[in-house]
Coordinates of C-alpha atoms and ligand atoms in Angstrom, one line a residue:
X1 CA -10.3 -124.4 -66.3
X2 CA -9.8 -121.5 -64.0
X3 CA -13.7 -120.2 -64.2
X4 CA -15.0 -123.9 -63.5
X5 CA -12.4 -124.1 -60.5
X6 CA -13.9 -120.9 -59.4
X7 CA -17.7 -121.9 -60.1
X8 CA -17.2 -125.4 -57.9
X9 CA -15.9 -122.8 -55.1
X10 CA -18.6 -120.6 -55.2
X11 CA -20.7 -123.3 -55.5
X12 CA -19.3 -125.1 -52.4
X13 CA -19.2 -122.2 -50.7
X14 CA -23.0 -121.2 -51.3
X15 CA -23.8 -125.1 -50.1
X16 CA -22.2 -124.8 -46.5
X17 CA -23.3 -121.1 -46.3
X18 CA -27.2 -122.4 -46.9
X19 CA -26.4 -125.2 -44.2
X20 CA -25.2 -123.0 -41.7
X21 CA -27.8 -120.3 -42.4
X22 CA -30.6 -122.8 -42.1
X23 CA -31.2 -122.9 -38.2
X24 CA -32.4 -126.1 -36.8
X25 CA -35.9 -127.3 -35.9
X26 CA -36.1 -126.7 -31.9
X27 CA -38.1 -129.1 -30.0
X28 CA -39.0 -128.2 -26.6
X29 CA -38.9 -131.3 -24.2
X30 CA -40.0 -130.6 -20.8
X31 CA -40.8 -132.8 -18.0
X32 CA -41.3 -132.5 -14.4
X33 CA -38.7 -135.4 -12.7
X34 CA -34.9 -134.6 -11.7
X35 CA -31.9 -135.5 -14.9
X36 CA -31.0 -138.4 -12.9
X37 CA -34.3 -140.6 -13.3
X38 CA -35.8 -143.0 -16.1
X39 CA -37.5 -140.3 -17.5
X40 CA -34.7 -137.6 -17.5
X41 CA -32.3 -140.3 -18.6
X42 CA -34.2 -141.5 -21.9
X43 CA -35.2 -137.9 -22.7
X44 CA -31.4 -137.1 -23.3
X45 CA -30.6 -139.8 -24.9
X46 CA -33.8 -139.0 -27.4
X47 CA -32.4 -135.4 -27.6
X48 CA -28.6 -137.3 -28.4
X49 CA -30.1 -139.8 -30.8
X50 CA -32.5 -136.9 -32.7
X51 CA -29.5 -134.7 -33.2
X52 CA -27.4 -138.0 -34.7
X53 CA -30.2 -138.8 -37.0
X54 CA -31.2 -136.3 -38.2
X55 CA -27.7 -134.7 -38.7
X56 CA -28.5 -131.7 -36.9
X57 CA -31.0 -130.3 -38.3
X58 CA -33.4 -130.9 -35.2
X59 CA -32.2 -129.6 -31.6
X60 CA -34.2 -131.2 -29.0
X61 CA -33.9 -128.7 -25.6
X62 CA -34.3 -130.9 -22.5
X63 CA -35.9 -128.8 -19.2
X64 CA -36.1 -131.4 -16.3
X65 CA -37.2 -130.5 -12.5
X66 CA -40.5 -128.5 -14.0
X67 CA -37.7 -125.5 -14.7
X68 CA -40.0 -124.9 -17.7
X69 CA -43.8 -125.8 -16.3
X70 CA -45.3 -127.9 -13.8
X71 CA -47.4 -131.0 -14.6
X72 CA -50.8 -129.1 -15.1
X73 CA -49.0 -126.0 -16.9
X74 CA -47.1 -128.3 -19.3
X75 CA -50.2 -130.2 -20.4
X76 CA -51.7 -126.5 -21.6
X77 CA -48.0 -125.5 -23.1
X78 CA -48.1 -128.7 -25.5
X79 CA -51.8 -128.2 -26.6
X80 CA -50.7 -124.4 -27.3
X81 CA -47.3 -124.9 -29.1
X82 CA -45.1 -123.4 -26.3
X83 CA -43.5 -126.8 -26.1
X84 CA -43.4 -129.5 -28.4
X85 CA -42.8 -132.8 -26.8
X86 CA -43.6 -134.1 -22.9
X87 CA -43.6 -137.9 -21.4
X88 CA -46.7 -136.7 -18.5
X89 CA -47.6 -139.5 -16.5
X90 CA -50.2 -141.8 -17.6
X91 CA -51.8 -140.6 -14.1
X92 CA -52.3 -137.5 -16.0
X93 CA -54.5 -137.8 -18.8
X94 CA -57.6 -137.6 -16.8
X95 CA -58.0 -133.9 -17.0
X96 CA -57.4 -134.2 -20.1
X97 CA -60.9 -136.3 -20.9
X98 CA -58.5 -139.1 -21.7
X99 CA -60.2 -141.0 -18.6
X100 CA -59.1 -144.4 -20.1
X101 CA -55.1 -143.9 -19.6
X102 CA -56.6 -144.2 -15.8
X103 CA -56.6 -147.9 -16.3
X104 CA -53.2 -147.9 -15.4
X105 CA -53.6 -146.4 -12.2
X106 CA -55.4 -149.3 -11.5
X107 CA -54.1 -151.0 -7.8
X108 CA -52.6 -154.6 -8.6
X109 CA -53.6 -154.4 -11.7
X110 CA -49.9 -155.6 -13.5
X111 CA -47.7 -157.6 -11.3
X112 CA -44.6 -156.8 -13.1
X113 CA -43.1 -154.9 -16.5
X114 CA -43.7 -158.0 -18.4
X115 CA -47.5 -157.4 -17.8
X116 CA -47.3 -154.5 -18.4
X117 CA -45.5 -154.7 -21.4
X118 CA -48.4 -156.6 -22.8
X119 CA -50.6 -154.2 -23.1
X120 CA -48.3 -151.0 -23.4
X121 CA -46.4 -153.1 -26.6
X122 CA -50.0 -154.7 -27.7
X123 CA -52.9 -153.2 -29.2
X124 CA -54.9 -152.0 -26.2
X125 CA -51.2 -149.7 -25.7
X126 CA -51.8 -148.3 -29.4
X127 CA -55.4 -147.4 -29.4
X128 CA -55.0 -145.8 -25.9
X129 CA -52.2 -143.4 -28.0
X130 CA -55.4 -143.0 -30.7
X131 CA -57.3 -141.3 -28.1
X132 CA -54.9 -138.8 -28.0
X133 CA -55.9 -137.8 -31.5
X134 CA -59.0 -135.4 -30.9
X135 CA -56.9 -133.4 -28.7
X136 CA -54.5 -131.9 -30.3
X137 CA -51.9 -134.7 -29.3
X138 CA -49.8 -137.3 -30.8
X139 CA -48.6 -140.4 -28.5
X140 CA -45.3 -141.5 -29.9
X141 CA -44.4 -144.6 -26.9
X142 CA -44.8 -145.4 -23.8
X143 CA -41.4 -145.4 -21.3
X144 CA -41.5 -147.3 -18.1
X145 CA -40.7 -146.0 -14.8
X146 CA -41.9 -148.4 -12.1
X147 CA -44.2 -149.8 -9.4
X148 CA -45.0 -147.1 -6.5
X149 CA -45.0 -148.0 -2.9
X150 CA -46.2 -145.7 0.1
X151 CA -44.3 -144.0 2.3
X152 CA -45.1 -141.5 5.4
X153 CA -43.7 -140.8 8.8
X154 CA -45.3 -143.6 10.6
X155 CA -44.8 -147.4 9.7
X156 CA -47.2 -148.8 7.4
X157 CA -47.7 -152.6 7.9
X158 CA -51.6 -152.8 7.1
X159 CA -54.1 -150.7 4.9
X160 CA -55.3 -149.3 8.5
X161 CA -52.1 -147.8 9.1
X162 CA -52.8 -145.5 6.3
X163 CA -56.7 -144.3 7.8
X164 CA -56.9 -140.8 8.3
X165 CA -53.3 -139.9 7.1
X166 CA -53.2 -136.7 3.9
X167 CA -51.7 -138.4 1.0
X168 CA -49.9 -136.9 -1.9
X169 CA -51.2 -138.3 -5.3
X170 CA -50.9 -137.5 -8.9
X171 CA -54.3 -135.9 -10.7
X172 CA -56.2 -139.1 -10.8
X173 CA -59.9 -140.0 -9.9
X174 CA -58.4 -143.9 -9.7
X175 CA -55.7 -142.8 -7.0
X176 CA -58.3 -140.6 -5.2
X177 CA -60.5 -143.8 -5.0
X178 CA -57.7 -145.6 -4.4
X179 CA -56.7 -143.3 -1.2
X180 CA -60.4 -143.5 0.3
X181 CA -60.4 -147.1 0.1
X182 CA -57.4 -146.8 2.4
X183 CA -59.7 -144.4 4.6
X184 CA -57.2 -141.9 4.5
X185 CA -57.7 -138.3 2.6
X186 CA -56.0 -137.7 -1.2
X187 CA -54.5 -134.5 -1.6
X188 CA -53.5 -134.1 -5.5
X189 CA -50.7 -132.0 -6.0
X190 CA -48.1 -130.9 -8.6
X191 CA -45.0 -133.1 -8.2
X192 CA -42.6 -129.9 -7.9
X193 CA -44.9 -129.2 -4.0
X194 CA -44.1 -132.9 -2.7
X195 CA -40.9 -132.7 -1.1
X196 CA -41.9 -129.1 0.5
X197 CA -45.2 -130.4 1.3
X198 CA -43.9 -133.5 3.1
X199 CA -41.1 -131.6 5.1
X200 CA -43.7 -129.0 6.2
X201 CA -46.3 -131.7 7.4
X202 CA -48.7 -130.5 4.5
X203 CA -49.1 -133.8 3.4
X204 CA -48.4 -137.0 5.6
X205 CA -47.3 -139.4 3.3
X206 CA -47.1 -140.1 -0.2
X207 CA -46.9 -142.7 -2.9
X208 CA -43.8 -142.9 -5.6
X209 CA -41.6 -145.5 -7.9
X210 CA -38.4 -145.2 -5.8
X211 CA -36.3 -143.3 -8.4
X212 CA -39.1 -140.3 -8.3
X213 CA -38.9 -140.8 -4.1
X214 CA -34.7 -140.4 -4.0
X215 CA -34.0 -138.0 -6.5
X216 CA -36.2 -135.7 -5.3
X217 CA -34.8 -136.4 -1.2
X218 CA -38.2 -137.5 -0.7
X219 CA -36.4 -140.1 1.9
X220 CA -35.2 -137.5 4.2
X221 CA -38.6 -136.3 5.4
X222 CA -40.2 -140.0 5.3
X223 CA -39.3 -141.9 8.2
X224 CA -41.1 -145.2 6.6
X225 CA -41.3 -146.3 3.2
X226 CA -43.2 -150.1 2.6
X227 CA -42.4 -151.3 -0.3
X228 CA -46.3 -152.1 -1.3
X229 CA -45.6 -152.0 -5.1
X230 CA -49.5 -151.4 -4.9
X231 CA -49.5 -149.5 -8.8
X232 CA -47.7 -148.6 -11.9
X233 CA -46.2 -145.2 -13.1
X234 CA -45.1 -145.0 -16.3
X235 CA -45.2 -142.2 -18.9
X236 CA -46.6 -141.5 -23.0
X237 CA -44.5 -139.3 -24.9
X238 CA -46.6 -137.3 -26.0
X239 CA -45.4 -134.1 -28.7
X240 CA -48.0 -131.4 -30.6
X241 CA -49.8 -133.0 -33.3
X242 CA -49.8 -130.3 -35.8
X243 CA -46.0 -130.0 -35.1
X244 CA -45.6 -133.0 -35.5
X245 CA -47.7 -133.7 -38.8
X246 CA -45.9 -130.4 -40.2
X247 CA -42.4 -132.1 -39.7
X248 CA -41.0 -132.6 -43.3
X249 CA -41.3 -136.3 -43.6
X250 CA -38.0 -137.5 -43.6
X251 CA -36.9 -135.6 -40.4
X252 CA -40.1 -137.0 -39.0
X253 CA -38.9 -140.6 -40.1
X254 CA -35.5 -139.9 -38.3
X255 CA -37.2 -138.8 -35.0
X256 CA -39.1 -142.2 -35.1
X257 CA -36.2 -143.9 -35.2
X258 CA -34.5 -141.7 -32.3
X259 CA -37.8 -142.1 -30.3
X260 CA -37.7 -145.9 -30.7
X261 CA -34.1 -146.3 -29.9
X262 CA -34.6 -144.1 -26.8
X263 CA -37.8 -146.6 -25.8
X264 CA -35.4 -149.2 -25.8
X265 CA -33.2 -147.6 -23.7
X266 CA -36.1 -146.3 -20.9
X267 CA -37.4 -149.8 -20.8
X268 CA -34.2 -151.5 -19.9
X269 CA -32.5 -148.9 -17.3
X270 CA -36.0 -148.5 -15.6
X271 CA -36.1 -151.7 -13.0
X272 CA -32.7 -151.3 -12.7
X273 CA -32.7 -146.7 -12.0
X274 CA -35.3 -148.1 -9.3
X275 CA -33.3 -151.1 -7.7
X276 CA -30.5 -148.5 -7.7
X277 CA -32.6 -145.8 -5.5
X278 CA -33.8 -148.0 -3.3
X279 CA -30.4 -149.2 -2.1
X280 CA -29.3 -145.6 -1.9
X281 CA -32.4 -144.5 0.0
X282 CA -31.3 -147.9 2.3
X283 CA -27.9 -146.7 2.7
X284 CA -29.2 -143.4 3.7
X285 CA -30.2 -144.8 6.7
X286 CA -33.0 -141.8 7.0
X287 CA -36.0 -144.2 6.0
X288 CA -36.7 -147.7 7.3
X289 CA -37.6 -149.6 4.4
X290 CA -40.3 -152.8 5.3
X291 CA -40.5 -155.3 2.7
X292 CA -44.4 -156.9 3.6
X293 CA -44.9 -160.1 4.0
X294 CA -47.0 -162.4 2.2
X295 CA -50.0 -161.7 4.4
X296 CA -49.5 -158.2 4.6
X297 CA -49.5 -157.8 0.7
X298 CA -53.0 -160.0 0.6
X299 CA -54.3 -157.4 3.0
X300 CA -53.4 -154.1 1.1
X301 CA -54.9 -156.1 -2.1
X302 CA -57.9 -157.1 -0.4
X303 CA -58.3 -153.4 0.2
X304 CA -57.6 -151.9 -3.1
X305 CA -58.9 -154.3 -6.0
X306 CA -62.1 -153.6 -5.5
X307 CA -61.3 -150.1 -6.6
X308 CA -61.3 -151.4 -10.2
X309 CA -65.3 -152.2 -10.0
X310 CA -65.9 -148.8 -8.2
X311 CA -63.8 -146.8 -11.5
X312 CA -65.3 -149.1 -13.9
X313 CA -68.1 -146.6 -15.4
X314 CA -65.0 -143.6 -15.5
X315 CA -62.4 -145.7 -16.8
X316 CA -64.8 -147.7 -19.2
X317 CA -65.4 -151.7 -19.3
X318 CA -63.9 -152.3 -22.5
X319 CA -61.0 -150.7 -21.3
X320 CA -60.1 -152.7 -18.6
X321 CA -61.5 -156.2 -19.7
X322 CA -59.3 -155.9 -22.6
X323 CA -56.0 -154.6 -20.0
X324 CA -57.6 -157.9 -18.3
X325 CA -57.3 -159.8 -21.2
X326 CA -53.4 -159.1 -22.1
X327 CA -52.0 -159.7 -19.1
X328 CA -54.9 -162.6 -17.9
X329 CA -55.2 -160.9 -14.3
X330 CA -58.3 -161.9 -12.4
X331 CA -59.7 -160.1 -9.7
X332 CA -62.0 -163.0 -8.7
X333 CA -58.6 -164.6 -8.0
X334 CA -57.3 -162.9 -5.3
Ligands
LMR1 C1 -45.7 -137.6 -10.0 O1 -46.3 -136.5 -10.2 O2 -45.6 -138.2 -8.9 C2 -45.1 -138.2 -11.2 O3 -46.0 -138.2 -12.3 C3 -43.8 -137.5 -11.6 C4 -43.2 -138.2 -12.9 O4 -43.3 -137.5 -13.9 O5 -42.7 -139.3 -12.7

């Protein structure tokens, strides 16, 4: 009686010594946007929801702000192992050799998050995460952020009132076509130099989804911000395939799970992160925000569809028929 009491308690004891001695799986999560944004927001909660599910036995380490790399560095760190898990841009898969994710830089091309949602929830969505495959990378889902409008020192009421002006963009061949069509010169640029560069006249002007443009006090050195809605910006997460396919399967079964319940969560606070900055940035009273009229909106369209034909042989037909397709936009219908 005694000797079994004393086995069970050696016993128990060896179990919780083997569980604390066994140090948790550390996933690296970095990302380049402030705590406080779409991005920032679901990548806690993924970090909350993986330690839940899995019971501890992953610890996701959030770095926001680009405290641990910058957009072109953390590319690199992934496809090297120094971090395991990012949510880039889809703007950024271009240097990549992932020139299809450029589709959604596309001008127009969705007129709202149900759109959107067609193709990043549909088929074209999942074989655009496929081409990830070759590199090294895994795409796990797509988060929404929002629909980017331009800003700059200078009112902006007509494509015209963009010509000759040095605009900050993302590391995109589409949003470099996209800024020449406006006759004005692209300056790409990681998205920790914005602020700096638009303060010290670097850069003129800039284009952002209003959460990226207030939590980074992009506002208090743009006197004019038009709410254009001209393009999309929304993220893959994106994590380190071997990593990933070296997880033992049942904690990689419990991190699905904690990345879908975190995709829920991104999806629905997105519209509403970005209806909140803009009334901030409003009540800031730095930045005079012009909401273009119908006319106005035909003008800056008239301008920047045609980009889709000019970015047709980088971005690939069968690409952006089939984006076409999903969300039955028509550039002949303009
Ligand atoms: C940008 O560089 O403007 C954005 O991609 C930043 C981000 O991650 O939202």
């Amino acid at each position: 009686m005694q000797v079994s009491k004393l086995l069970a308690g050696l016993f128990a004891c060896a179990v919780s010594f083997g569980a604390y001695a066994q140090q948790p799986i550390v996933i690296k999560f970095s990302h380049v946007v402030a705590a406080d944004t779409p991005k920032g927001k679901a990548a806690e909660m993924f970090a909350k929801k993986a330690g839940e599910l899995t019971k501890g036995k992953v610890k996701v380490e959030v770095y926001a702000n680009s405290t641990l790399y910058k957009d072109k560095e953390e590319m690199e760190a992934l496809q090297l192992g120094a971090v395991q898990m990012l949510a880039p841009s889809l703007a950024k898969f271009g240097p990549l050799g992932v020139k299809e994710f450029e589709v959604f830089d596309l001008p127009y091309i969705f007129d709202n998050y149900d759109d959107l949602h067609k193709v990043t929830n549909g088929p074209v969505g999942k074989k655009l995460l496929s081409k990830l495959e070759p590199k090294g990378i895994s795409g796990l889902a797509f988060w929404d952020n929002g629909f980017k409008s331009f800003s700059a020192n200078t009112p902006i009421r007509t494509p015209d009132d963009l010509r000759g002006k040095k605009l900050r963009i993302q590391s995109s061949k589409v949003l470099e076509e996209e800024v020449r069509a406006l006759k004005a010169l692209p300056q790409v640029m990681a998205f920790s130099e914005v602020y700096q560069a638009l303060q010290t006249g670097v850069v003129d002007g800039t284009e952002n989804p209003i959460s990226n443009l207030y939590t980074q006090k992009m506002h208090e050195v743009q006197k004019h911000l038009t709410l254009t809605e001209h393009g999309y910006l929304g993220y893959a997460v994106i994590v380190n395939k071997k990593f990933w396919d070296g997880l033992p399967a049942d904690v990689r079964g419990q991190l699905e799970k904690a990345m879908e319940e975190s995709t829920r969560y991104a999806n629905q606070i997105a519209k509403v992160e970005n209806d909140g900055a803009l009334d901030m940035v409003k009540k800031s009273g730095k930045t005079e925000v012009h909401v273009p009229t119908t006319q106005e909106r035909a003008a800056f369209k008239k301008v920047l569809v045609p980009v889709h034909k000019k970015m047709e042989s980088r971005i690939g037909k069968e690409t952006i028929d089939a984006v076409y397709k999903a969300t039955g936009f028509d550039p002949a219908k303009l």
